[in-house]
Coordinates of C-alpha atoms in Angstrom, one line a residue:
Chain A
X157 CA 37.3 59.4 -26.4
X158 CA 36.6 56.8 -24.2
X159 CA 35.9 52.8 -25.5
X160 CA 32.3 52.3 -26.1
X161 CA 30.8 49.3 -24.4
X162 CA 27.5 48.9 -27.2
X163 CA 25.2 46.1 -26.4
X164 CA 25.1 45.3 -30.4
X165 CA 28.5 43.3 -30.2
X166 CA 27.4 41.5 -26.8
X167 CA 23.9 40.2 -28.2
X168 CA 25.1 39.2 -31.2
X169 CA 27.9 36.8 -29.6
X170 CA 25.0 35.7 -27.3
X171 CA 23.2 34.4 -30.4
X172 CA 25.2 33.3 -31.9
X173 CA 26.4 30.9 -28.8
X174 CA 22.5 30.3 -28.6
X175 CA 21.4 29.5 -32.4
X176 CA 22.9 26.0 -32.5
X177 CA 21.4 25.0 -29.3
X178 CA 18.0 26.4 -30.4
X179 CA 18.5 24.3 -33.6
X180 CA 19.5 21.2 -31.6
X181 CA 16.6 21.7 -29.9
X182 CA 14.3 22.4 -32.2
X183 CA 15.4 19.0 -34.3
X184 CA 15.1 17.1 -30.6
X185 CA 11.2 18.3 -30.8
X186 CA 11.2 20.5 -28.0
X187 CA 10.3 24.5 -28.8
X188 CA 12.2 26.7 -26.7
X189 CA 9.5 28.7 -25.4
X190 CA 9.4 32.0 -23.1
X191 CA 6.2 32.7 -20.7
X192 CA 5.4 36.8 -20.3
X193 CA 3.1 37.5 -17.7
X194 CA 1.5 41.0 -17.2
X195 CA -0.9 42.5 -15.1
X196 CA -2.3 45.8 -16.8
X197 CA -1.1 47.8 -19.2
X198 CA 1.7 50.0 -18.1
X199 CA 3.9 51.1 -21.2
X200 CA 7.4 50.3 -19.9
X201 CA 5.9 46.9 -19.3
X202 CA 4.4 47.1 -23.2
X203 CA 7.6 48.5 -24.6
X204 CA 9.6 45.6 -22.8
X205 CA 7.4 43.0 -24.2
X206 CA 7.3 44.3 -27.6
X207 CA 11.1 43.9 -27.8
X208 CA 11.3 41.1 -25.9
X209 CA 9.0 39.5 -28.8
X210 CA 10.8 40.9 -31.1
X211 CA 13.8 39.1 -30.1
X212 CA 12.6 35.7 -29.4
X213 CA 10.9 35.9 -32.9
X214 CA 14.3 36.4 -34.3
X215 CA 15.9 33.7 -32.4
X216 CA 13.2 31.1 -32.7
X217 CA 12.1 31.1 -29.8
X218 CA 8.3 30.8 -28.9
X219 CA 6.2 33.5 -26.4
X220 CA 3.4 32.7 -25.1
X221 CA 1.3 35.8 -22.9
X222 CA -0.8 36.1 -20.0
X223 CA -2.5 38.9 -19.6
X224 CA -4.9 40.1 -16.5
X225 CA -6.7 43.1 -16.1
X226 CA -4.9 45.7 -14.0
X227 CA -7.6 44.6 -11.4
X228 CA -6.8 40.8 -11.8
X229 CA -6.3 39.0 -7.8
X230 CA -3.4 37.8 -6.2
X231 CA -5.7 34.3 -6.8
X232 CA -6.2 34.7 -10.5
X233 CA -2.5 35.6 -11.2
X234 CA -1.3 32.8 -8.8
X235 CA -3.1 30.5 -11.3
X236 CA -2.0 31.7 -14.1
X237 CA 1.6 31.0 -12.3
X238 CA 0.3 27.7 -11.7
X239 CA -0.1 26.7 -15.3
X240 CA 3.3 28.6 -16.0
X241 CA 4.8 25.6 -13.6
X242 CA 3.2 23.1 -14.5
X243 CA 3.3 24.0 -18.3
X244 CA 6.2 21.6 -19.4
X245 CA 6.5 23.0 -23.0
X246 CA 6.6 26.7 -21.4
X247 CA 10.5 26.9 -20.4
X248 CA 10.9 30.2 -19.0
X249 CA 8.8 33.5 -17.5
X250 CA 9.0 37.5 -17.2
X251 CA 6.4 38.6 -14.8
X252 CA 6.6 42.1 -15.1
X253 CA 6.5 44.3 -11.8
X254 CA 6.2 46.2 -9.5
X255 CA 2.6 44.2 -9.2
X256 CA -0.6 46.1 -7.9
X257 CA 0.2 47.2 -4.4
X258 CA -3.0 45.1 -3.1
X259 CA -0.8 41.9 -4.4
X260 CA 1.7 40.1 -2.0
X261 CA 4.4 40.5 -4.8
X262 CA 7.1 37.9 -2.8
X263 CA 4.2 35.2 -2.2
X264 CA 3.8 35.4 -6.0
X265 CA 7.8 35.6 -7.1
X266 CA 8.3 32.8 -4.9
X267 CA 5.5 30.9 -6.4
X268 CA 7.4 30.5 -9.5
X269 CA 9.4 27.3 -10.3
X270 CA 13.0 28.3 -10.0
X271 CA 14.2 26.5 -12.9
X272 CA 11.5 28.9 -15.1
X273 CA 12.4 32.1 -12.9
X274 CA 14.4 33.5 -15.4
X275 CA 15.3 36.8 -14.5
X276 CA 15.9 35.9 -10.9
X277 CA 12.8 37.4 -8.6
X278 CA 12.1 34.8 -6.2
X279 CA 13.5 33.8 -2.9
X280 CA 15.8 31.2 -4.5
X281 CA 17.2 32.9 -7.2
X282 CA 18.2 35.4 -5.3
X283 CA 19.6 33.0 -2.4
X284 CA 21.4 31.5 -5.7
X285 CA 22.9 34.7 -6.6
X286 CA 23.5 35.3 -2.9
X287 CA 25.3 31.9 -1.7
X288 CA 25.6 30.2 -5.1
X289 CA 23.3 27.6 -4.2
X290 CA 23.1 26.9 -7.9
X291 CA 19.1 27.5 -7.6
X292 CA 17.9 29.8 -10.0
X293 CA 18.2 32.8 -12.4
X294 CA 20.3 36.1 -11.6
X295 CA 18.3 39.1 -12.7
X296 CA 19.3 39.5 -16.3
X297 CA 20.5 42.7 -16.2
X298 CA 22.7 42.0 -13.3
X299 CA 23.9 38.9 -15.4
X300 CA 24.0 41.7 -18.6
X301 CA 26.7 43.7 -16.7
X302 CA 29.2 40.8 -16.2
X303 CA 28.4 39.6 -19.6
X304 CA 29.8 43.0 -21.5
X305 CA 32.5 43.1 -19.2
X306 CA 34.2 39.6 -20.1
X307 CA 32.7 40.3 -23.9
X308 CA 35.1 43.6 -23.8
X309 CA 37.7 41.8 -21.7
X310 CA 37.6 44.0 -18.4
X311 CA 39.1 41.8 -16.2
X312 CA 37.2 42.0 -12.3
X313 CA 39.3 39.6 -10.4
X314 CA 41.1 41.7 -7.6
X315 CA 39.6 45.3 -8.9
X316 CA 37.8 47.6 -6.9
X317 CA 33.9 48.2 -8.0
X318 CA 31.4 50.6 -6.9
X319 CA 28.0 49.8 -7.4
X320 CA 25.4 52.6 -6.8
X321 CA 22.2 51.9 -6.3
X322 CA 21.3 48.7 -3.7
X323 CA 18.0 47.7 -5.3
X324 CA 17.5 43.5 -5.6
X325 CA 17.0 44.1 -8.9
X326 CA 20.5 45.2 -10.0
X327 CA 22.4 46.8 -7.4
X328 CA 22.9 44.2 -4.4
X329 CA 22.8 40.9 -7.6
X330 CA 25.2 42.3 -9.2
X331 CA 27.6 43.4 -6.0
X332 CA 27.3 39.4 -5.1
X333 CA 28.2 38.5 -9.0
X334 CA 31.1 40.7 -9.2
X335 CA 32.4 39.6 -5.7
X336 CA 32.1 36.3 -6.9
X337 CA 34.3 37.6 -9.3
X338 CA 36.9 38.3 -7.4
X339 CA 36.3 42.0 -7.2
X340 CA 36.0 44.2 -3.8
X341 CA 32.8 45.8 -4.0
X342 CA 31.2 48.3 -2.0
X343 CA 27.8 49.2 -2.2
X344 CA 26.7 52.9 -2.0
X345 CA 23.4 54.1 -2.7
X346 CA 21.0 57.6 -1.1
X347 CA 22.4 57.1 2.1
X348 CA 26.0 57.3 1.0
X349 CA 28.0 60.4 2.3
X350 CA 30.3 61.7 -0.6
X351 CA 29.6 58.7 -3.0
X352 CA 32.2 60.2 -5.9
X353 CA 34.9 59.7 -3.1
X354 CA 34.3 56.2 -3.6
X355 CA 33.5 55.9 -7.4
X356 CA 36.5 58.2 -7.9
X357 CA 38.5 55.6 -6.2
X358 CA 37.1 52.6 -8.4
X359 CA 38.3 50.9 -11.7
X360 CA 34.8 50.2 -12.8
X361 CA 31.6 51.8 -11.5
X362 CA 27.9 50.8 -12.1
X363 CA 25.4 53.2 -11.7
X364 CA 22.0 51.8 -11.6
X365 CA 19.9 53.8 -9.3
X366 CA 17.0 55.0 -11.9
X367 CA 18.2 59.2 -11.5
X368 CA 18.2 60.4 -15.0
X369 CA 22.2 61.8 -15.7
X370 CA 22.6 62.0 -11.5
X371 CA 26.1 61.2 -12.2
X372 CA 28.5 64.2 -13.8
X373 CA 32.3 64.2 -14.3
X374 CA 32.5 64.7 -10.3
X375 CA 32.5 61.1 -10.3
X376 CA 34.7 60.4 -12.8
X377 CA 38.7 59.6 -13.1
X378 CA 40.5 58.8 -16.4
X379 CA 40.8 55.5 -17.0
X380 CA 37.4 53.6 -15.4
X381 CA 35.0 51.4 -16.8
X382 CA 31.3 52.8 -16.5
X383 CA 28.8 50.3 -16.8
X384 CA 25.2 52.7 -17.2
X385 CA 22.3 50.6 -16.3
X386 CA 19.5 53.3 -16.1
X387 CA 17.0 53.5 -18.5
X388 CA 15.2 56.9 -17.6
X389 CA 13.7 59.6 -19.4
X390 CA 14.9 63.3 -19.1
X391 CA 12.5 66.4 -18.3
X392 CA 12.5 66.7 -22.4
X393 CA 11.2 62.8 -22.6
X394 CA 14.7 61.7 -24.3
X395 CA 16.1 58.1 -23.0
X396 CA 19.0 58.7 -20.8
X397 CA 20.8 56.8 -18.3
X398 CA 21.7 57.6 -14.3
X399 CA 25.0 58.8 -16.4
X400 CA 25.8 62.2 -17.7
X401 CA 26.8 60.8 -20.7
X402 CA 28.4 64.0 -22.8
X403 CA 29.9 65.3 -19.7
X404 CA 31.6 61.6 -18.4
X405 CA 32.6 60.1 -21.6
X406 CA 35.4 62.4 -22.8
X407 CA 36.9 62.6 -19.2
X408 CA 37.4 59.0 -19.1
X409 CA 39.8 58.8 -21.9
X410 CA 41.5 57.2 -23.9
X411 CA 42.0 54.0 -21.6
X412 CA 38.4 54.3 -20.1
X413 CA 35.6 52.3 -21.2
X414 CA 31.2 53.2 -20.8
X415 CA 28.1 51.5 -22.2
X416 CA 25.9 54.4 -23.5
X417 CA 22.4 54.3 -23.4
X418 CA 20.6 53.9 -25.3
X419 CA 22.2 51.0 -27.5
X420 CA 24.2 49.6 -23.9
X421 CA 23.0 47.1 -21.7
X422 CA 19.1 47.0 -22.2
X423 CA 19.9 44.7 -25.1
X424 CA 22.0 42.9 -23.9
X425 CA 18.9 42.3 -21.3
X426 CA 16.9 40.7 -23.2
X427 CA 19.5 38.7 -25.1
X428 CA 20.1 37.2 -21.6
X429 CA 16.6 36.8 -20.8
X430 CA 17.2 34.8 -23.9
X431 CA 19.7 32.6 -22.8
X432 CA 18.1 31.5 -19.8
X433 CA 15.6 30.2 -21.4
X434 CA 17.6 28.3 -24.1
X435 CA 19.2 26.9 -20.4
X436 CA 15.9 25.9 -18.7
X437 CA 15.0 24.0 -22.5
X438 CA 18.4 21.8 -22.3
X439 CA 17.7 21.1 -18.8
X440 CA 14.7 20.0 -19.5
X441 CA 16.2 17.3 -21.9
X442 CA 18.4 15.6 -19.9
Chain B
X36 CA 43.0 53.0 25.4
X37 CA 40.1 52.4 22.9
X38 CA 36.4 51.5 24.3
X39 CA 36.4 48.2 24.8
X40 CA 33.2 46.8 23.1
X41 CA 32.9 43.9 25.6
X42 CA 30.1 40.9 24.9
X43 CA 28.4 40.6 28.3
X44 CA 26.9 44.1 28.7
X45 CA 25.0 43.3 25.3
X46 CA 24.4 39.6 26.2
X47 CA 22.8 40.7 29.9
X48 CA 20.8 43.2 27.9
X49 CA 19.5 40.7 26.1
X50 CA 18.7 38.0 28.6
X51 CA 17.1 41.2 30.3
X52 CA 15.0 41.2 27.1
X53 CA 14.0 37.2 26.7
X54 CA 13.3 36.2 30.4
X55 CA 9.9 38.1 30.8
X56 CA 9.0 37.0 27.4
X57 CA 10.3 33.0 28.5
X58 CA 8.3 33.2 31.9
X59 CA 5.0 34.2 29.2
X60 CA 5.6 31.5 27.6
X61 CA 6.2 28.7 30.0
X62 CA 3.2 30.3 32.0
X63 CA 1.0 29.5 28.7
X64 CA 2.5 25.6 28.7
X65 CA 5.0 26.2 26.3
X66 CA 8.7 25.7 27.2
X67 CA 11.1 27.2 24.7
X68 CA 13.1 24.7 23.1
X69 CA 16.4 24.6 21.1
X70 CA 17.6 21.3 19.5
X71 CA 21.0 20.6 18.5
X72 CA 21.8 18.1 15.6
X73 CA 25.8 17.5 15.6
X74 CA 27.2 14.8 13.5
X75 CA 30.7 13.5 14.8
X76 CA 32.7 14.5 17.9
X77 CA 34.2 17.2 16.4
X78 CA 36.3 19.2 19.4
X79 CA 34.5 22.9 18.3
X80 CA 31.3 21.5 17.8
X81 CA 31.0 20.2 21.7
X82 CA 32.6 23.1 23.1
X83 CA 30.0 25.1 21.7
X84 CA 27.1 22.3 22.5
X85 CA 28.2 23.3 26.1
X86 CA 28.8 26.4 26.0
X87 CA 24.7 27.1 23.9
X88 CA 23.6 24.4 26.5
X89 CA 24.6 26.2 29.7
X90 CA 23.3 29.3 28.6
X91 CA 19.9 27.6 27.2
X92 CA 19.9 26.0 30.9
X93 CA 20.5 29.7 32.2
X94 CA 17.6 31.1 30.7
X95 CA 15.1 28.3 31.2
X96 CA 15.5 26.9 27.4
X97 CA 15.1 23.5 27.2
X98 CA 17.9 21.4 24.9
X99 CA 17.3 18.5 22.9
X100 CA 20.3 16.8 21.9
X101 CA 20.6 14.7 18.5
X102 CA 23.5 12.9 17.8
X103 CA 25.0 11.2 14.9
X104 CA 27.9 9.4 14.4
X105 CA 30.9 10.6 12.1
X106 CA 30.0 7.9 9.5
X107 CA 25.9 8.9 9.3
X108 CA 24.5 8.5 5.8
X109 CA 22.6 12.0 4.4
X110 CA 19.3 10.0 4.8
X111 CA 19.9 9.3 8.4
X112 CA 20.8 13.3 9.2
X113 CA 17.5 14.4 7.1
X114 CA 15.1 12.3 9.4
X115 CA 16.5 14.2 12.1
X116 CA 15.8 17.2 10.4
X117 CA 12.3 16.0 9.6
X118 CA 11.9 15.2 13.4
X119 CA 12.8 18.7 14.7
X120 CA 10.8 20.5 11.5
X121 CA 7.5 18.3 12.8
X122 CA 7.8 18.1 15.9
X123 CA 5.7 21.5 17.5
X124 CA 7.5 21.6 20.9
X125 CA 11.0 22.5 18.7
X126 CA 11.1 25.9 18.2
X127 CA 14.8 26.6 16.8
X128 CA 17.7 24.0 15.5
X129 CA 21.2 24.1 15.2
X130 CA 23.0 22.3 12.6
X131 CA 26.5 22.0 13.2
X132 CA 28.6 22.5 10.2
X133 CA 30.5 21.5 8.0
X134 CA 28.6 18.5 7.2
X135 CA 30.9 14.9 6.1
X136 CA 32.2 16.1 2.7
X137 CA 30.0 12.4 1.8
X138 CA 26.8 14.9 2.3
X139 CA 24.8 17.5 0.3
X140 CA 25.1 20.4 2.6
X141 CA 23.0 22.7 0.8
X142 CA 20.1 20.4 0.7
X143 CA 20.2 19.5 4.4
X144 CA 20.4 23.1 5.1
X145 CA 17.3 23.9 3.3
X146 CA 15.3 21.1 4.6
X147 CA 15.7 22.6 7.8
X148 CA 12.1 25.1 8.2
X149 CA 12.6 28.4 8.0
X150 CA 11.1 29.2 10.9
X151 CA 13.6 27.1 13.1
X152 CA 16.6 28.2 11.1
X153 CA 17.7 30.0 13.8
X154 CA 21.2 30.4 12.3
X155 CA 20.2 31.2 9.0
X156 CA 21.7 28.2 7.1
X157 CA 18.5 27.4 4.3
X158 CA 18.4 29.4 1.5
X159 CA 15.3 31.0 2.5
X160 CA 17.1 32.5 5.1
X161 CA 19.6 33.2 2.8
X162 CA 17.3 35.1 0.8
X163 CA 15.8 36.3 3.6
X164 CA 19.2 38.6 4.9
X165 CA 19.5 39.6 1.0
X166 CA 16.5 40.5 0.1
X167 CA 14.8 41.2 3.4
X168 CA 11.3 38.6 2.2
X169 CA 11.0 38.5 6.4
X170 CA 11.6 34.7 5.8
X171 CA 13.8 32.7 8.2
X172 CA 16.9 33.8 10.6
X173 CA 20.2 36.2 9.9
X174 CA 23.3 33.7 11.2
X175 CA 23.5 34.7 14.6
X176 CA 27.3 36.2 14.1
X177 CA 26.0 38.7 12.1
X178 CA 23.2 39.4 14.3
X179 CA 25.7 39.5 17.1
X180 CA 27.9 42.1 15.6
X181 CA 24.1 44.6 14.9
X182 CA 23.8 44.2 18.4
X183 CA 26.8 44.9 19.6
X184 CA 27.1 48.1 17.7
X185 CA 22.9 49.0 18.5
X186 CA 23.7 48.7 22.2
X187 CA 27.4 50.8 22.5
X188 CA 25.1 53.7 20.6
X189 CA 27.6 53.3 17.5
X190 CA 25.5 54.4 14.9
X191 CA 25.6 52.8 11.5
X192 CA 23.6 55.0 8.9
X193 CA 25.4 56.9 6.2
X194 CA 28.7 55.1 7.9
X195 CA 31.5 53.5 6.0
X196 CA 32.0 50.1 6.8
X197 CA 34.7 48.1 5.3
X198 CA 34.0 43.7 5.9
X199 CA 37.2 41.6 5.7
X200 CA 36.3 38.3 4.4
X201 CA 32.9 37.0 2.4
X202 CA 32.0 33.7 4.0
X203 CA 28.2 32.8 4.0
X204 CA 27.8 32.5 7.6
X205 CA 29.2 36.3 8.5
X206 CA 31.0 38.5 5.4
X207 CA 27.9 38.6 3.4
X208 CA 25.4 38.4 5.6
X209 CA 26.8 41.0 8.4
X210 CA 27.7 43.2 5.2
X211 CA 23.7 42.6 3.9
X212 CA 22.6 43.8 7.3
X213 CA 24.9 46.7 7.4
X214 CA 23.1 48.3 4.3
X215 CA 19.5 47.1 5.0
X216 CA 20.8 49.7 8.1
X217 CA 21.8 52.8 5.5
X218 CA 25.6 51.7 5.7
X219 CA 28.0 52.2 3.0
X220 CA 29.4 48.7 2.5
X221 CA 32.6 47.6 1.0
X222 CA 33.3 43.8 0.8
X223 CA 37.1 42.6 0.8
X224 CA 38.8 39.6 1.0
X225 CA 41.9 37.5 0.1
X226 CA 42.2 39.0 -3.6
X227 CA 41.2 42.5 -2.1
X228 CA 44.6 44.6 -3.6
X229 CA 45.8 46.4 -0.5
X230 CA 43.0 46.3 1.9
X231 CA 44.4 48.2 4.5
X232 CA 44.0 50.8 1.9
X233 CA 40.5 50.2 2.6
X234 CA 40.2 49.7 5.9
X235 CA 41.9 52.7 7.5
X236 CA 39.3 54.9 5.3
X237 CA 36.3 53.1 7.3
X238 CA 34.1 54.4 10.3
X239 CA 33.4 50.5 11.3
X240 CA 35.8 47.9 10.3
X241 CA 34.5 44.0 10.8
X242 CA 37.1 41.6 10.8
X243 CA 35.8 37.9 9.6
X244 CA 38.3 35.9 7.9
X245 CA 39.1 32.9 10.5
X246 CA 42.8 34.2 10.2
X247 CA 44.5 34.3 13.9
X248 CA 45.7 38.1 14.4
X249 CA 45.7 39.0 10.7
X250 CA 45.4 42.1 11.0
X251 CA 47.9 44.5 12.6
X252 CA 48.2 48.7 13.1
X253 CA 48.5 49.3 9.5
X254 CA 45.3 48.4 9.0
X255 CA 43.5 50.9 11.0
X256 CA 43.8 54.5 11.9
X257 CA 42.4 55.9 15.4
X258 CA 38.3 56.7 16.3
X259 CA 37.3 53.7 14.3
X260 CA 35.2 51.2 15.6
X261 CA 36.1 47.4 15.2
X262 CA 34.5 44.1 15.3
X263 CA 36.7 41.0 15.5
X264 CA 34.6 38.1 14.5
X265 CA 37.4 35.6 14.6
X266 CA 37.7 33.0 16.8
X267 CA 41.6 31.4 16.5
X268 CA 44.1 29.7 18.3
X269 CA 47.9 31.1 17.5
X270 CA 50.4 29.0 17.7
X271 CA 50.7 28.8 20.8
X272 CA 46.9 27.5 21.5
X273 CA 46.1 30.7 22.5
X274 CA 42.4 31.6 21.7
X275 CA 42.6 35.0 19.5
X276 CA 40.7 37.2 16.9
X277 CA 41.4 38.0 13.4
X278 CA 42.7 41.4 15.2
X279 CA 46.3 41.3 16.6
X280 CA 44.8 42.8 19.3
X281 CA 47.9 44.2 21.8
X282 CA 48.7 46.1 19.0
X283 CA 45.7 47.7 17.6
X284 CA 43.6 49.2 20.9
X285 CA 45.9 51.3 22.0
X286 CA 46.4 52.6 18.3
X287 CA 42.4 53.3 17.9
X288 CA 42.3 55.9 20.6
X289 CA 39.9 57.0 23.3
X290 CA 37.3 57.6 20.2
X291 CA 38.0 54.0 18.8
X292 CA 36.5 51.0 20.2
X293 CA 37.1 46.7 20.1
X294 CA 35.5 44.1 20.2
X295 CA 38.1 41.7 22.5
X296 CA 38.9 37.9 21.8
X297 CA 37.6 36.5 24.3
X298 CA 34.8 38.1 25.8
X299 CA 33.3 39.7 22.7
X300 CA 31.2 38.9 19.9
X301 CA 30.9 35.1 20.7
X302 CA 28.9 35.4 23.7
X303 CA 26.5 37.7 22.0
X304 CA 25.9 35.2 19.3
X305 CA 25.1 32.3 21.6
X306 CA 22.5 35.2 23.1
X307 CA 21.6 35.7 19.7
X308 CA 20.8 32.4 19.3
X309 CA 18.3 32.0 22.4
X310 CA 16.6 34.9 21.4
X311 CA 15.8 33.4 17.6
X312 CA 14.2 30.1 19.8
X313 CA 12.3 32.3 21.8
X314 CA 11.0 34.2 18.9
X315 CA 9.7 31.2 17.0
X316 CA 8.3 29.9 20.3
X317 CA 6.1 33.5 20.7
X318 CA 5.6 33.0 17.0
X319 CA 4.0 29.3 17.2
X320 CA 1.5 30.9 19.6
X321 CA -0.4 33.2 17.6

C-alpha cells in the first residue's frame, strides 16, 4: 500500500495558517473578499463555484458574483473586470474559462490587476511564475502540488520530476515551480515518444493531462511520488483522475506516495485559491 | 568527425532573408533602426556594441547609441528608456545587462515596450516565450539555437532534448521554445544529480551554463546533436564553450553534430537580433 497524499490534511493546515490572519483582518475592518466571475452556465464552472462558496463561507471570507449571459461581449465582461480592479474591498478573482470562443480570452486575463489575479491567468502571473518577477498569482493548482508535497515532506531539491501534460494551466507552472525547487524537470506531454521511459525514471511524477486513468502501472516503479491532478469523468460518469488509480497504487509500495482523486488535490485548490486572497487583503493593508 | 553546425551558413540565410525586406522598407522612408542603451564601460558589453554595430551597418540598420555612465541613477536610465519606447523611428532596443546592483532590473526591463524588446528582457516577453500570448521577443540566444537547428534540417518534434543550465536569458526560454516545437524537454542544472545520466539519453543536448568546457565525453554518446551556448574564456584567455570541445566532436560521430566556440551560435544571435528590429519596423507600418 502506498502513502496516501489526501487533500483533507493539506487544507486544513492551510486554514488553520489562514484563520488568524482572517481574524486580524476582520478586527482591522477590512473583509477579505473573493470576486467569481462567470460567463454562462457550464456545470464544471457551477460545481467549482458552489465549493468555492462553500469554502470561503467557512473561512469567513466574503464572494461576491458576476454573472453574464453565455452571450455577454468581450466589452460587457471587460467592465465587469473593470469594477473587479477598481473595487478596493474586492481582494481577489476566479474568472472561470475557457471564455466564449468569440472573446480574446488573453486581452481579458491580462486585463486583470495582478495583485487580484489569483489563480495566475494573465501575462504577469505567469511571467512571475516564469522568471520570479514576484508579479502575480501561480495557478492554484500548480501552487496545490508543491503545497502537499512539503505538507507530506517530499523533499524536490535535486530529484528528478516528470510532469505530463504542458498546458499553462498546470503542466508548464508547475515544471517552473518545481525547478525553482531545485528539482530537474522534464516536460512530456502527446508528442512524447515512450513517455513511461521517462516517468519510470522519476522520483515523483505529475500527471495532469485531463485523460481519464491514461496512466496504468506501465508507468509506474516502486517507490515514486504520484501527484494526480486530473479531474475527469470515466465512460460510467464516475470522478477519476489521468491515474489508473487501483492498478498504480499497490505497485508503488510501501515507500511510494499518490494523491487519489477524488479527496487529493482539488481541495487543496481551492484552499489555495483561499490563501491568495487572504495575501492580496494584507497587502492591501500595508 | 561530427557535422559541424557552424553560425554563418544560418546567419547568411538570414541576411538573405532581411535585405529585401530592409530595401522595402527604406524605399517606403523608413530606415530600420536598433538603439543600444549600455550603462558603464563594461569590456563584454562594447565588444558586443561593435560586434551588433558592424553587422547593423552591414545590413543597412541604423544604430543609435545611448550611453550612461557606471554611476547613472535608475531615473536617469528609464528616460532613456522612455526616449527609445516614444520615439517612432526606434524600432528594437538593447539593454545591456546586468544593470548596477544600485538599480531595479526588473522594472527597467519592463519599461522597455514590448514591441522593441527585441531580446526578450520585460516580463511580457517573458510571458510571451511561456505562454506563447504573441507579446514581445524570445532572447535572441534562444532564437539563435531554433534557427540553427531549423536550418541544418535537425528536426525537433517528439525529440528528447536535455538543457543544461536555467538562466532567464537562454535555459528557460530555449527549453520553452523547444516544447512550443513538440520537444520532450528536460531542464538540468547545478543540483541536477548526475546529469550526464541525462544527457547521454538525449537526441539534442543544449549546453548553457557560462561554465568554460564543462562538459566533457562522458556526457554524450555519438549521433546526438549539440548546441554550445557558452561563451568563456579558460584560463588561458582562450575564448571557449561550455563544451570541451577537442574532446567531444570526434566522440559524436559522423551522425552527431556541434555547434563550435567560435563561429557558432553567437553570430546567429546578433542575426537574430537584426531580424527582431526589422520585424517591428514592418510591424510599425501597417
Amino acid at each position: 500500500m502506498a502513502k496516501l497524499l489526501t487533500g483533507k490534511e493539506v487544507s486544513s493546515a492551510i486554514w488553520e495558517n489562514l484563520m488568524p490572519r482572517i481574524d486580524r483582518l476582520r478586527a482591522a475592518g477590512v473583509a477579505p473578499t473573493l470576486a467569481i466571475v462567470r460567463v454562462g452556465e457550464r456545470p464544471d464552472d457551477l460545481s467549482y463555484e458552489r465549493t468555492a462558496t462553500k469554502r470561503a463561507d467557512t473561512l469567513g471570507i466574503a464572494v461576491r458574483r458576476f454573472e453574464l449571459p453565455a452571450d455577454a461581449t468581450q466589452a460587457q465582461l471587460e467592465e465587469v473586470v473593470d469594477v473587479v480592479n477598481t473595487d478596493e474591498a474586492i481582494h481577489g478573482c476566479l474568472l472561470f474559462r475557457p471564455l466564449p470562443v468569440a472573446m480574446d480570452e488573453r486581452a481579458v486575463c491580462d486585463r486583470l490587476a495582478p495583485e487580484k489575479d489569483i489563480d495566475g491567468i494573465g501575462s504577469a502571473s505567469l511571467a512571475g511564475v516564469f522568471a520570479a518577477t514576484g508579479e502575480g498569482f501561480p495557478p492554484a493548482t500548480a501552487r496545490a502540488c508543491l503545497e502537499t508535497l512539503d505538507f507530506y515532506g517530499i523533499p524536490v531539491a535535486g530529484k528528478r520530476v516528470v510532469v505530463l501534460g504542458r498546458s499553462l494551466v498546470i503542466g508548464r507552472p508547475v515544471a517552473m515551480m518545481l525547478l525553482a525547487r531545485h528539482a530537474t524537470v522534464t516536460l512530456a506531454h502527446s508528442r512524447t515518444e515512450d513517455a513511461a521511459a521517462h516517468t519510470r525514471e522519476a522520483d515523483i511524477v505529475v500527471c495532469a493531462t485531463g485523460r481519464a486513468r491514461a496512466f496504468g502501472p506501465e508507468y509506474f516503479v516502486p517507490g515514486q511520488t504520484v501527484l494526480d491532478v486530473g479531474i475527469n469523468f470515466d465512460d460510467d460518469g464516475n470522478l477519476c483522475g489521468d491515474v489508473d488509480f487501483d492498478a498504480v497504487e499497490p505497485l508503488l509500495g510501501p515507500e511510494g506516495a499518490i494523491t487519489p482523486v477524488p479527496r487529493g488535490l482539488g481541495g487543496v485548490t481551492t484552499s489555495v485559491t483561499m490563501a491568495h486572497v487572504v495575501q492580496t487583503a494584507e497587502a492591501g493593508q500595508r
